[in-house]
Coordinates of C-alpha atoms in Angstrom, one line a residue:
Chain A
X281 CA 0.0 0.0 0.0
X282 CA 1.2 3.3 -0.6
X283 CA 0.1 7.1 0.5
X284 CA 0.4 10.0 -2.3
X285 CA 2.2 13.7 -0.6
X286 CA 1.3 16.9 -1.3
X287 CA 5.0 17.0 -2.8
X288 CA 6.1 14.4 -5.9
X289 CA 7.1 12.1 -3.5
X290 CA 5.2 8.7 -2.5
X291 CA 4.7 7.2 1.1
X292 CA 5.2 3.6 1.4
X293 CA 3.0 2.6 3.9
X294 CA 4.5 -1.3 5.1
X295 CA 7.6 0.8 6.3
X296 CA 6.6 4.8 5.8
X297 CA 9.7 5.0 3.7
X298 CA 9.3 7.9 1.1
X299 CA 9.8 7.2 -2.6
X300 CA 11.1 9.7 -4.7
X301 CA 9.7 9.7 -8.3
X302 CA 13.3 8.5 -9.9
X303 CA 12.5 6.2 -12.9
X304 CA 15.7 4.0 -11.5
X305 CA 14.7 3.9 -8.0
X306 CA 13.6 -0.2 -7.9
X307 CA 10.9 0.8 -5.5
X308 CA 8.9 3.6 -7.4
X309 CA 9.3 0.9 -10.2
X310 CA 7.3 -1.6 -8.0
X311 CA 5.3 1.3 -7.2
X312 CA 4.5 2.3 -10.8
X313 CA 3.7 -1.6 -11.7
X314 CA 1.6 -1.7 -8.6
X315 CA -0.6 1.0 -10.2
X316 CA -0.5 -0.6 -14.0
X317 CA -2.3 -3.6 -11.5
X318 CA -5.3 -1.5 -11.0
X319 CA -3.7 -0.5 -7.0
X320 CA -4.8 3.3 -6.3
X321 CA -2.7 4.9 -3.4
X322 CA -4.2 6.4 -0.5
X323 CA -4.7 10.4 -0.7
X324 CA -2.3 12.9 0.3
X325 CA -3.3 13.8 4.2
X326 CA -4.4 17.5 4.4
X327 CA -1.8 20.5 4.5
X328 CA -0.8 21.9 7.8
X329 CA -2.7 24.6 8.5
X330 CA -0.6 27.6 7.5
X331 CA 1.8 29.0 9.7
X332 CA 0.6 32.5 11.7
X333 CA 2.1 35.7 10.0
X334 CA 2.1 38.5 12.3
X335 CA 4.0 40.9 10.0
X336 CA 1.2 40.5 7.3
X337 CA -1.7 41.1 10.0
X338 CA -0.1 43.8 11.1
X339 CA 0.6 45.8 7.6
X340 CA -3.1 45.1 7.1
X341 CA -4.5 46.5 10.1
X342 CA -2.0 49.5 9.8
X343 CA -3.6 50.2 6.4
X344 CA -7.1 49.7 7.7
X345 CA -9.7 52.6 9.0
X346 CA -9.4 50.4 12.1
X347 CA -6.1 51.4 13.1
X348 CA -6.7 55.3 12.2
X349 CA -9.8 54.9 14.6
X350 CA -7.9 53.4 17.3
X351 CA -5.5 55.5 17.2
X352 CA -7.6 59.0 17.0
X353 CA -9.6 57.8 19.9
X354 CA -6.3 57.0 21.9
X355 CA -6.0 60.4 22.0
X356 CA -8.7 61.5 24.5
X357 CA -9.3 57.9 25.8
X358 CA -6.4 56.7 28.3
X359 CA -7.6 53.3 28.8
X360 CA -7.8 52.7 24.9
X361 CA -4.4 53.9 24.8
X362 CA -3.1 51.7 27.4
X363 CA -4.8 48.7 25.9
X364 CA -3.3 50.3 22.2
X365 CA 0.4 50.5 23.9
X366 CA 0.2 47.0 25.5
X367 CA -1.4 45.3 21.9
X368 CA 1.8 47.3 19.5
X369 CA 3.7 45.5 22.7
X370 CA 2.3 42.1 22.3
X371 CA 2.6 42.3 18.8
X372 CA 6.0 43.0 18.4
X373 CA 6.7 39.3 20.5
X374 CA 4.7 37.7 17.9
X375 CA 6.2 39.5 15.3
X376 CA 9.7 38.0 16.8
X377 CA 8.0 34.2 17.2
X378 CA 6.5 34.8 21.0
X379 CA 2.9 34.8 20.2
X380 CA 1.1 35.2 23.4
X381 CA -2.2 34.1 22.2
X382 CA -4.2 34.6 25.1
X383 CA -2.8 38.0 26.0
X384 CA -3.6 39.6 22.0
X385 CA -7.0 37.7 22.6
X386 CA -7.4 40.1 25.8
X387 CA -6.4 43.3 24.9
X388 CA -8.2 42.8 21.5
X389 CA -11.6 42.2 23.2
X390 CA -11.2 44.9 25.6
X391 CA -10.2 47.2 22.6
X392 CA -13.0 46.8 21.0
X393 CA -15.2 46.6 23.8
X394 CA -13.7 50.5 24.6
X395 CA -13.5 52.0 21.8
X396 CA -16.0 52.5 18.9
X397 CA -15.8 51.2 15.8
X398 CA -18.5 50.8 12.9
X399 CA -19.2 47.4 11.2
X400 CA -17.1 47.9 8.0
X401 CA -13.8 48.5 10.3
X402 CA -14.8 45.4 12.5
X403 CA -15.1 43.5 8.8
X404 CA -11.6 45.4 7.9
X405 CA -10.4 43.7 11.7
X406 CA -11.4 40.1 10.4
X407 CA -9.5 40.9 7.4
X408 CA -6.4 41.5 9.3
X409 CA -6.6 38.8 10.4
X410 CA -6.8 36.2 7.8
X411 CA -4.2 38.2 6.1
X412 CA -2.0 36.9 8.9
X413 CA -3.4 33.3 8.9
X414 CA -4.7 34.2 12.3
X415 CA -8.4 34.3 11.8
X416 CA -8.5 30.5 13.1
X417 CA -6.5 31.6 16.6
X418 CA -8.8 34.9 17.2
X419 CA -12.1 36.1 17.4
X420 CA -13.8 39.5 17.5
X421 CA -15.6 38.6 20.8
Chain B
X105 CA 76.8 -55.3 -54.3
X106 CA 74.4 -55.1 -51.5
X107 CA 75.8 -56.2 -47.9
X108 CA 73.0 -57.8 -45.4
X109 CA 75.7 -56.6 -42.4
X110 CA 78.6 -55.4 -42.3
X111 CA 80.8 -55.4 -39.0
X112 CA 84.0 -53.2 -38.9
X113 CA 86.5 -51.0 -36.3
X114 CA 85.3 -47.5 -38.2
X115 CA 84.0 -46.1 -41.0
X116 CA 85.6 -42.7 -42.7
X117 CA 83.9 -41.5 -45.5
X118 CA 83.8 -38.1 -47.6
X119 CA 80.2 -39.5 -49.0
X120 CA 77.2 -39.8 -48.1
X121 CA 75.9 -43.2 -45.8
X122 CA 72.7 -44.1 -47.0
X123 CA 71.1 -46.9 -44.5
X124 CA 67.7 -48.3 -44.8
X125 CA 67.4 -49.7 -41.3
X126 CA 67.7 -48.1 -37.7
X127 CA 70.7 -47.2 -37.0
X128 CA 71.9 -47.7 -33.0
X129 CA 74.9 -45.3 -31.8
X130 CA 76.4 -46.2 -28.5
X131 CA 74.5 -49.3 -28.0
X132 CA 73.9 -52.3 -29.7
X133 CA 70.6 -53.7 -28.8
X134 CA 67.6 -51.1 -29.8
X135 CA 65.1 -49.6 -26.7
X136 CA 63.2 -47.5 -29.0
X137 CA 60.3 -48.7 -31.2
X138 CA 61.0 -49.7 -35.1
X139 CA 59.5 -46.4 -36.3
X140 CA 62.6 -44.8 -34.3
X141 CA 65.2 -45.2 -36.6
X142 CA 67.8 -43.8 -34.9
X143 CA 68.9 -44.4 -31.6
X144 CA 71.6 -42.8 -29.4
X145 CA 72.9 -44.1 -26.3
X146 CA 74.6 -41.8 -24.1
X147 CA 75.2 -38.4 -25.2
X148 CA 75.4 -36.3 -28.7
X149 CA 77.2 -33.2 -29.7
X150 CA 75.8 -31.3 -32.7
X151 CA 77.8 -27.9 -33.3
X152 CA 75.2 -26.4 -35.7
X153 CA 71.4 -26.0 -35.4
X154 CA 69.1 -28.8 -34.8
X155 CA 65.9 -29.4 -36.3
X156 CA 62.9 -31.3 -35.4
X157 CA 60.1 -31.2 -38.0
X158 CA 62.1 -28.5 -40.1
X159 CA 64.9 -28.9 -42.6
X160 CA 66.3 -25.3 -42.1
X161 CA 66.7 -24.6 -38.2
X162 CA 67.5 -21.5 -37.8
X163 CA 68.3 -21.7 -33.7
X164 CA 70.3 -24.6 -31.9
X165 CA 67.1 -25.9 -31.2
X166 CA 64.5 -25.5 -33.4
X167 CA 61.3 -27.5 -33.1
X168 CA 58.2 -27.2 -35.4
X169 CA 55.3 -28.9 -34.3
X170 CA 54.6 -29.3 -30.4
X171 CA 57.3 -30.1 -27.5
X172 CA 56.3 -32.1 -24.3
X173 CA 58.7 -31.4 -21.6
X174 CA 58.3 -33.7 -18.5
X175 CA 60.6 -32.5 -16.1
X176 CA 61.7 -29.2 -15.3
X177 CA 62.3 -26.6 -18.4
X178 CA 65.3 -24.1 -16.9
X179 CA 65.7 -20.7 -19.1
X180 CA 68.4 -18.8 -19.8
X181 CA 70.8 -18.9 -17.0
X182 CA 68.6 -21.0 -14.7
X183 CA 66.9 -17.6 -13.3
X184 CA 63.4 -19.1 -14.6
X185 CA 62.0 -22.5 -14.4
X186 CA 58.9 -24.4 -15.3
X187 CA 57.8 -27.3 -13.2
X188 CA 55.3 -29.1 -14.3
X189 CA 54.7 -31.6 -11.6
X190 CA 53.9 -28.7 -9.3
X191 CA 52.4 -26.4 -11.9
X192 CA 54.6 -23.5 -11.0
X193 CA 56.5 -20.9 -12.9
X194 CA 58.9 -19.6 -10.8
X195 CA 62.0 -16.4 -11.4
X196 CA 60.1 -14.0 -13.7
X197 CA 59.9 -10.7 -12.6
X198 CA 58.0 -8.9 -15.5
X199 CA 55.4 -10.8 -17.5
X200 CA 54.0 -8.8 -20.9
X201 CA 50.6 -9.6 -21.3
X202 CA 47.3 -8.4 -22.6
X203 CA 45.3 -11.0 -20.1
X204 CA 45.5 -13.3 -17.8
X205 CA 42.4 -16.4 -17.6
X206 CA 40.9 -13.9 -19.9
X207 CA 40.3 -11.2 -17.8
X208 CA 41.8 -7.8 -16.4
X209 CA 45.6 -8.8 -15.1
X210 CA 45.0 -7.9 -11.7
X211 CA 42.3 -6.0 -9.4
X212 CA 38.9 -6.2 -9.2
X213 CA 38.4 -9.3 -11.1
X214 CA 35.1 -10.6 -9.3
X215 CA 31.9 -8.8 -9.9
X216 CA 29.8 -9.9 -6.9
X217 CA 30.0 -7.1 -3.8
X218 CA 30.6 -7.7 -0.6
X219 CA 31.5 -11.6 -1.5
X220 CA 33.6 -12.3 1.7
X221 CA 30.2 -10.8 3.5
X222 CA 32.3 -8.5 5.9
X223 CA 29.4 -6.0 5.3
X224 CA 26.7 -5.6 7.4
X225 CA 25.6 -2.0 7.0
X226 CA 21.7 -3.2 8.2
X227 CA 22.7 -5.0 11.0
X228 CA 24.5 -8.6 11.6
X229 CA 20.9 -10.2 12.3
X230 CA 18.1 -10.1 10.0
X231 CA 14.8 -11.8 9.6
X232 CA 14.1 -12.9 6.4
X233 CA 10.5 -11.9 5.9
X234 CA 8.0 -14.3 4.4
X235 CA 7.6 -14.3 0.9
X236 CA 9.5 -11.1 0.0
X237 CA 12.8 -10.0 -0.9
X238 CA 14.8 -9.1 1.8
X239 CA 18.3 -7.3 1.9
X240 CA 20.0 -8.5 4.7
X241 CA 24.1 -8.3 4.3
X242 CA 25.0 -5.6 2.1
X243 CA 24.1 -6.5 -1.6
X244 CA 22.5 -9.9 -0.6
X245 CA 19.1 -10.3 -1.0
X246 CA 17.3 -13.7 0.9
X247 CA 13.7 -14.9 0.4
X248 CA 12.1 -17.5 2.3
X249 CA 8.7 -19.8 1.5
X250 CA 6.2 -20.1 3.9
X251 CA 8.1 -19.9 7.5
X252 CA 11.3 -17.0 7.9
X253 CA 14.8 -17.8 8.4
X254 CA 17.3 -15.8 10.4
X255 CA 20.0 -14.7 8.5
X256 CA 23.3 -13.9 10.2
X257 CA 27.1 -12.6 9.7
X258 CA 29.1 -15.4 10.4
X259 CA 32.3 -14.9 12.1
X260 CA 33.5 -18.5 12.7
X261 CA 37.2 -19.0 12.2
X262 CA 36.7 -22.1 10.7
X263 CA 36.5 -20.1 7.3
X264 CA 39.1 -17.3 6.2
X265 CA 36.5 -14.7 5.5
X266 CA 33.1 -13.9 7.6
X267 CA 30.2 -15.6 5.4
X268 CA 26.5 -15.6 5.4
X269 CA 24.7 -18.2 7.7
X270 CA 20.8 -19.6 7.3
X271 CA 19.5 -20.5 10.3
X272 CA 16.4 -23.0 9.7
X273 CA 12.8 -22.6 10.8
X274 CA 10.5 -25.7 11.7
X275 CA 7.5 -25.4 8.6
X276 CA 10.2 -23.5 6.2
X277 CA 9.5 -24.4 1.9
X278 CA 12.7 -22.5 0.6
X279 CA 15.1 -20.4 0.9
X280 CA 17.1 -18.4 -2.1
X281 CA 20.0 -16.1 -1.3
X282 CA 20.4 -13.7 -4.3
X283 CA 22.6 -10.9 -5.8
X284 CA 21.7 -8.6 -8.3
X285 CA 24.9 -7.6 -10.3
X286 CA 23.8 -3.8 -12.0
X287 CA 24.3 -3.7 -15.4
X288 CA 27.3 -1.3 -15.4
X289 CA 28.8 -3.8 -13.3
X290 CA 28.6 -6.9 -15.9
X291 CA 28.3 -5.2 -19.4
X292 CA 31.9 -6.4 -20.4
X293 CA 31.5 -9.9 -19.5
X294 CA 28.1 -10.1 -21.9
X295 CA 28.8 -13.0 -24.2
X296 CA 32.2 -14.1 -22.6
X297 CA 32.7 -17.0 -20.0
X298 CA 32.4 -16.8 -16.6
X299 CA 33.5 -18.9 -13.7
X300 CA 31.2 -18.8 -10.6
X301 CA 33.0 -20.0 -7.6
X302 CA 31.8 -20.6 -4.0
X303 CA 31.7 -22.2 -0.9
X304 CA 28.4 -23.8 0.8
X305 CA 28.4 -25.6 4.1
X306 CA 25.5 -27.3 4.7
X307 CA 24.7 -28.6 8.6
X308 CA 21.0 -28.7 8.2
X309 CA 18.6 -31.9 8.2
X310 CA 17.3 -31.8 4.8
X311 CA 18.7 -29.6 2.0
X312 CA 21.4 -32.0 0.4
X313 CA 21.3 -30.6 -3.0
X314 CA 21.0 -26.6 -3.9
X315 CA 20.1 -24.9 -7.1
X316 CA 22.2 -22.5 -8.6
X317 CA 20.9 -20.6 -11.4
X318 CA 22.2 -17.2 -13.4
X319 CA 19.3 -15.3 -14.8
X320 CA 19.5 -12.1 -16.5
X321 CA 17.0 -8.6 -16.4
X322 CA 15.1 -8.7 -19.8
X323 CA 15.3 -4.2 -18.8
X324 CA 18.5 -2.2 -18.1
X325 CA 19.2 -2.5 -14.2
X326 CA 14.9 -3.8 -13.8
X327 CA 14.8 -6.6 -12.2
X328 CA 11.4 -7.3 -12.4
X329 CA 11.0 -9.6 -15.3
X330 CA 14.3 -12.4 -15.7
X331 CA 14.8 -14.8 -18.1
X332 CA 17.5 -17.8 -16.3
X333 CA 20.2 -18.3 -18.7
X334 CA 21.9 -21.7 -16.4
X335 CA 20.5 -23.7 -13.6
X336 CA 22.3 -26.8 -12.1
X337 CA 21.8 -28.9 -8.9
X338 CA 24.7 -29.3 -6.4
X339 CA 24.9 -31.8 -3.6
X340 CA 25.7 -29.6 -0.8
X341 CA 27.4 -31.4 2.4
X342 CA 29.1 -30.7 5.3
X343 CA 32.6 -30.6 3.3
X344 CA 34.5 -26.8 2.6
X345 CA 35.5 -28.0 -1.2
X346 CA 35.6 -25.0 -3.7
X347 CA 32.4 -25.2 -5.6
X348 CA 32.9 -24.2 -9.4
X349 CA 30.6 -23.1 -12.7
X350 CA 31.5 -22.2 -15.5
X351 CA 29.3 -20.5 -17.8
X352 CA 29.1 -17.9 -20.6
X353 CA 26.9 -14.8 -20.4
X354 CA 24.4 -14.1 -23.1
X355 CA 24.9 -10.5 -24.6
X356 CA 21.5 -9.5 -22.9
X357 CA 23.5 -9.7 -19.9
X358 CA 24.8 -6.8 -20.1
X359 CA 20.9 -5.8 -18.3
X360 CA 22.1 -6.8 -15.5
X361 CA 22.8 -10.5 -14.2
X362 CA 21.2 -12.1 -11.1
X363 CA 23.1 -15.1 -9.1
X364 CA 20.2 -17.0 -7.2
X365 CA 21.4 -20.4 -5.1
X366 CA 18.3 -22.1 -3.8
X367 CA 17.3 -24.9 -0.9
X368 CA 14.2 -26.8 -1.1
X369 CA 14.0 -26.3 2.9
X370 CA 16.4 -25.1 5.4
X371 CA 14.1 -26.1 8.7
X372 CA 17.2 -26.9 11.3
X373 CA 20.8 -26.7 11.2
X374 CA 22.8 -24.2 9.7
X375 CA 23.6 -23.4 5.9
X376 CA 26.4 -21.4 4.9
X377 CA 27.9 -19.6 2.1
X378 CA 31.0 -17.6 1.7
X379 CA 33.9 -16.4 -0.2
X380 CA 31.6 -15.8 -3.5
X381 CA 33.4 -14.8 -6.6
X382 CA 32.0 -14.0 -10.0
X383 CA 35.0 -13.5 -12.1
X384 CA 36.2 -13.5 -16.4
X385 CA 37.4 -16.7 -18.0
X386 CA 37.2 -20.6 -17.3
X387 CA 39.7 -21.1 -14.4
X388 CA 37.8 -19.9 -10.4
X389 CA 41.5 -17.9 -9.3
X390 CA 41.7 -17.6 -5.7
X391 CA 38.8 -15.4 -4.0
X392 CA 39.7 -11.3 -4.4
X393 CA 40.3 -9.9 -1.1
X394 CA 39.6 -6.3 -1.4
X395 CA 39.9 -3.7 1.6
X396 CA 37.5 -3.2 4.2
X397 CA 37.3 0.6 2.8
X398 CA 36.9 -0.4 -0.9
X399 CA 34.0 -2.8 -0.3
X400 CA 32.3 -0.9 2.0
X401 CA 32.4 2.2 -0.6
X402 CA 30.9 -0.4 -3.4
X403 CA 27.8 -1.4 -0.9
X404 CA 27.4 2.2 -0.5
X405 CA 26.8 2.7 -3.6
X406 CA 23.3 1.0 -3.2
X407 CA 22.7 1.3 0.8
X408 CA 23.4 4.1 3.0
X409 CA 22.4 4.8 6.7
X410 CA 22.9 8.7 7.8
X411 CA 22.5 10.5 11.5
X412 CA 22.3 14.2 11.8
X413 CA 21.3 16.9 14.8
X414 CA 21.1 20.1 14.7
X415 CA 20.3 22.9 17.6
X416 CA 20.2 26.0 17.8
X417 CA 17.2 29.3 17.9
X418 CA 14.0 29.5 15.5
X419 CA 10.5 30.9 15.2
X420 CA 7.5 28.7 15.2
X421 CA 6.2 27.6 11.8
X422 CA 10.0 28.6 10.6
X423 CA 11.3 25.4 8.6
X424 CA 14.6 24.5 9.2
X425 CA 16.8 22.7 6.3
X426 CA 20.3 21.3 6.3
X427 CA 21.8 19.8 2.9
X428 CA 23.9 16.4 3.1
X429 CA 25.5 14.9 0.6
X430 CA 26.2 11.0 -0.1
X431 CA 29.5 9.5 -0.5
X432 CA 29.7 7.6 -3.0
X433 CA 26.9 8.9 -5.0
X434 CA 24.3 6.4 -4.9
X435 CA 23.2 4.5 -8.2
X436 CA 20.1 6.0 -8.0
X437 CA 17.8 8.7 -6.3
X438 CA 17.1 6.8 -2.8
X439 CA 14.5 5.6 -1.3
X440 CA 14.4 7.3 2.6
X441 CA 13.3 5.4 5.7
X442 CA 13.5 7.3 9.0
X443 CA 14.3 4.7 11.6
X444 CA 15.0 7.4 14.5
X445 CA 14.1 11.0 15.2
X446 CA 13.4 13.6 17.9
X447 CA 12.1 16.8 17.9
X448 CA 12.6 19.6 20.9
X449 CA 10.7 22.7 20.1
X450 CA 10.4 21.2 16.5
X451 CA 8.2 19.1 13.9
X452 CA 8.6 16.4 11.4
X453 CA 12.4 15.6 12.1
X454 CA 13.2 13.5 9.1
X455 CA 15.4 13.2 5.5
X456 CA 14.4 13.9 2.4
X457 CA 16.5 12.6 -0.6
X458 CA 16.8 15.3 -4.0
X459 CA 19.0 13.2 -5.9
X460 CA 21.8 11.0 -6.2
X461 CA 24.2 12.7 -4.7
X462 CA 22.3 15.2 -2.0
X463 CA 20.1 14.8 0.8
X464 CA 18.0 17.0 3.0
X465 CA 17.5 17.4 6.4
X466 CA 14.2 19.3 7.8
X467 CA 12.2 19.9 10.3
X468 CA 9.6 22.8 11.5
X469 CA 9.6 25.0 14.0
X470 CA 7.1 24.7 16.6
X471 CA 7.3 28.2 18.6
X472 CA 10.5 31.0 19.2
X473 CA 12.8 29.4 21.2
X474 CA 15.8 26.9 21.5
X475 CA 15.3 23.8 19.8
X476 CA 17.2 20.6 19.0
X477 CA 16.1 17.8 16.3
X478 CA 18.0 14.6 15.4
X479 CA 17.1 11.6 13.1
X480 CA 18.5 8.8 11.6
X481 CA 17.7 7.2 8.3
X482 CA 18.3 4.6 5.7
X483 CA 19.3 5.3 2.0
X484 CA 18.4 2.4 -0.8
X485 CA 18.9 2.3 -4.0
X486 CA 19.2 -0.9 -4.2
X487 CA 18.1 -2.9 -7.4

């Protein structure tokens, strides 16, 4: 039995040894006859989900209404600012590979619990978001 | 006037001496047969040339036809001599010649890897698997019916080199042990003769004769379809004679030959064979010892095993890649089994093989921090 890869490369299953598609390798020969015999190869398992890109989530939300909004309001609001200070904060860790997760989660929630915002800058929020590959690790809530 | 015999002190004559029957010299009673008409007892001195089946020698000893020599031939000033009786040519210290048996003069005559089985690059004990074709010692491949064997580097010193040892299995059908020669390997031997020589000790209950049998790839190097080109059954005992075949390769050898000895059963006991040598021409010369070095390089060729770690600082999701390379290049691009790996603050440890020549080694990073990932692999391109 044998596993197809996202990649060119085939998965033998009795030993999980990978073949690479090299007409002189003796086992993708076996492989290939295995097919001709009517065989089909398991599918490829799913992609990993892709990897969180704080860099991109944060040039979107600096080019967003959002970010003007936050910012304007910072200025007569000292609790939004704090919140606005300790979220650049947070985001410069997970911009360096030191996500705290549950922290951004926090001061994001508070934000917009603070602050007001209309629907179309939330949307641009969610946006962000998914530009960073982070819309399955946060919510608007 | 015609004299019947004629005895007298001496005869001087400026003619010629014309004698119809055989004439005895320094003797007077003949030892020779009738058709030797000339006989000499003792010795002779001829000052010119001599000829035997030539009237015009042109050396002192000058023979047309062939010459048996029984005893020992001495050239020039006794520096080389030819014994027969003990088949040795001894004194010569530079010998021109294109071959010898047929085959390159010296080096790398015999064509089977890892022959002496001092290779083990898989391990020194192997199962043989049911039904499938199993590399065990470098190069040899073993296949057992029904029950497995255990196969097994052999180290007794009752041989000269380590060999490869069966050990039987209550409810075993048959075991083969097999080498696939590649085709680049055997190409120059296609259509010549080829001597097969081995050695089989057989300590088991019930395999008293063996099959060997030469097939050759019907595809370049693809082993997947043979057609046998010699097959022969050999009593195999307990004795350590020198078995010998003699054979010559088709030209479609040049695909690629496989050597396959087979037992009907190997259920108790132990069966052996060593010192295996595949080699040009019709005479089995003594087995090629080659250094440790050189035949481990040659199995290489077609398995390799490879450990790497690597530490140091990374980002989650950050994939981290190191290049190896194999030496010797491998025959082909490898198949990769991970047999090992660990993963601190990482994913995935593993190999991945690009070619022939260069591997891969990867793994992802799992969050900002230190991290440390090993594995360990084997490399087959094996045919």
């Amino acid at each position: 039995m044998y596993q197809l890869t996202t990649g060119d490369t085939i998965i033998r299953l009795a030993d999980n040894a990978f073949i690479p598609p090299d007409p002189a390798n003796t086992d993708y020969r076996e492989y290939l006859d295995w097919l001709d015999a009517g065989n089909t190869p398991e599918p490829a398992p799913p992609p990993p989900p892709p990897a969180p890109d704080y860099v991109a989530f944060w040039d979107a939300l600096m080019a967003s209404s959002l970010y003007a909004s936050i910012r304007e309001q910072s200025f007569t609001s000292l609790p939004l600012n704090t919140l606005a200070t300790e979220f650049i904060a947070l985001l410069g860790d997970a911009k360096a590979g030191r996500a705290n997760e549950t922290a951004i989660q926090q001061v994001v929630g508070a934000i917009l619990q603070i602050g007001t915002f209309t629907e179309e800058q939330l949307v641009e929020l969610g946006a962000a978001f998914a530009a960073g590959n982070l819309d399955g690790i946060y919510t608007l809530g | 006037m015609a004299f019947t015999k004629v005895e007298t002190a001496g005869i001087n004559s400026t003619g010629s001496l014309n004698l119809n029957g055989p004439v005895l010299i320094g003797s007077g009673t003949s030892t020779g047969t009738e058709s030797q008409t000339l006989q000499v007892t003792g010795g002779a001195y001829v000052s010119g040339n001599l000829g035997i089946g030539t009237t015009n020698p042109t050396h002192k000893l000058h023979v047309v036809g062939d010459a048996r020599i029984t005893g020992i031939l001495t050239i020039g000033t006794g520096s080389i001599t030819i014994n027969g009786p003990t088949d040795t040519i001894s004194g010569v210290t530079t010998i021109n010649t294109a071959s010898i048996n047929n085959g390159p003069l010296a080096g790398f005559r015999n064509a089977i890897i890892n022959g002496g089985f001092e290779i083990a690059q898989r391990g020194t004990s192997i199962s043989s698997g049911v039904g499938v074709l199993t590399y065990t010692l470098d190069r040899w491949i073993v296949a057992a019916n029904t029950v497995a064997v255990g196969v097994y580097q052999g180290t007794q010193t009752a041989f000269p080199y380590n060999h490869l040892s069966i050990v039987g299995s209550s409810g075993n059908t048959g075991v083969s042990i097999r080498q696939r020669i590649e085709a680049k390997n055997i190409r120059d031997l296609a259509g010549k003769q080829v001597t097969l020589s081995f050695y089989i000790y057989n300590a088991t209950s019930n395999a008293s004769t063996i099959s060997v049998e030469l097939d050759r790839a019907n595809a370049e190097d693809n082993f997947s379809a043979l057609t046998n080109f010699y097959s022969a059954s050999l009593a195999s005992t307990t004795n350590t004679d020198r078995q010998t075949v003699t054979v010559t390769l088709p030209a479609e050898a040049r695909n690629g030959i496989e050597v396959r000895f087979s037992a009907p059963a190997i259920t108790s006991g132990i069966f052996v064979l060593h010192t295996v040598q595949l080699e040009p021409g019709p005479v089995a010369t003594p087995f090629e010892r080659r250094p440790i070095g050189t035949e481990l390089s040659l199995c290489q060729r077609y398995f390799q095993t490879a450990s790497f770690l690597d530490a140091g600082y990374v980002v989650g999701g950050a994939t981290l890649a190191r290049r190896g390379f194999f030496v010797p290049l491998m025959r082909a691009t490898p198949t990769v089994a991970v047999t090992a790996s660990s993963n601190t603050n990482t994913t995935g440890a593993g190999f991945a093989a690009v070619s022939s020549s260069v591997y891969s080694f990867e793994a992802v990073g799992a969050a900002a921090g230190g991290y440390i990932y090993s594995a360990t692999a084997n490399f087959s391109a094996e045919i």
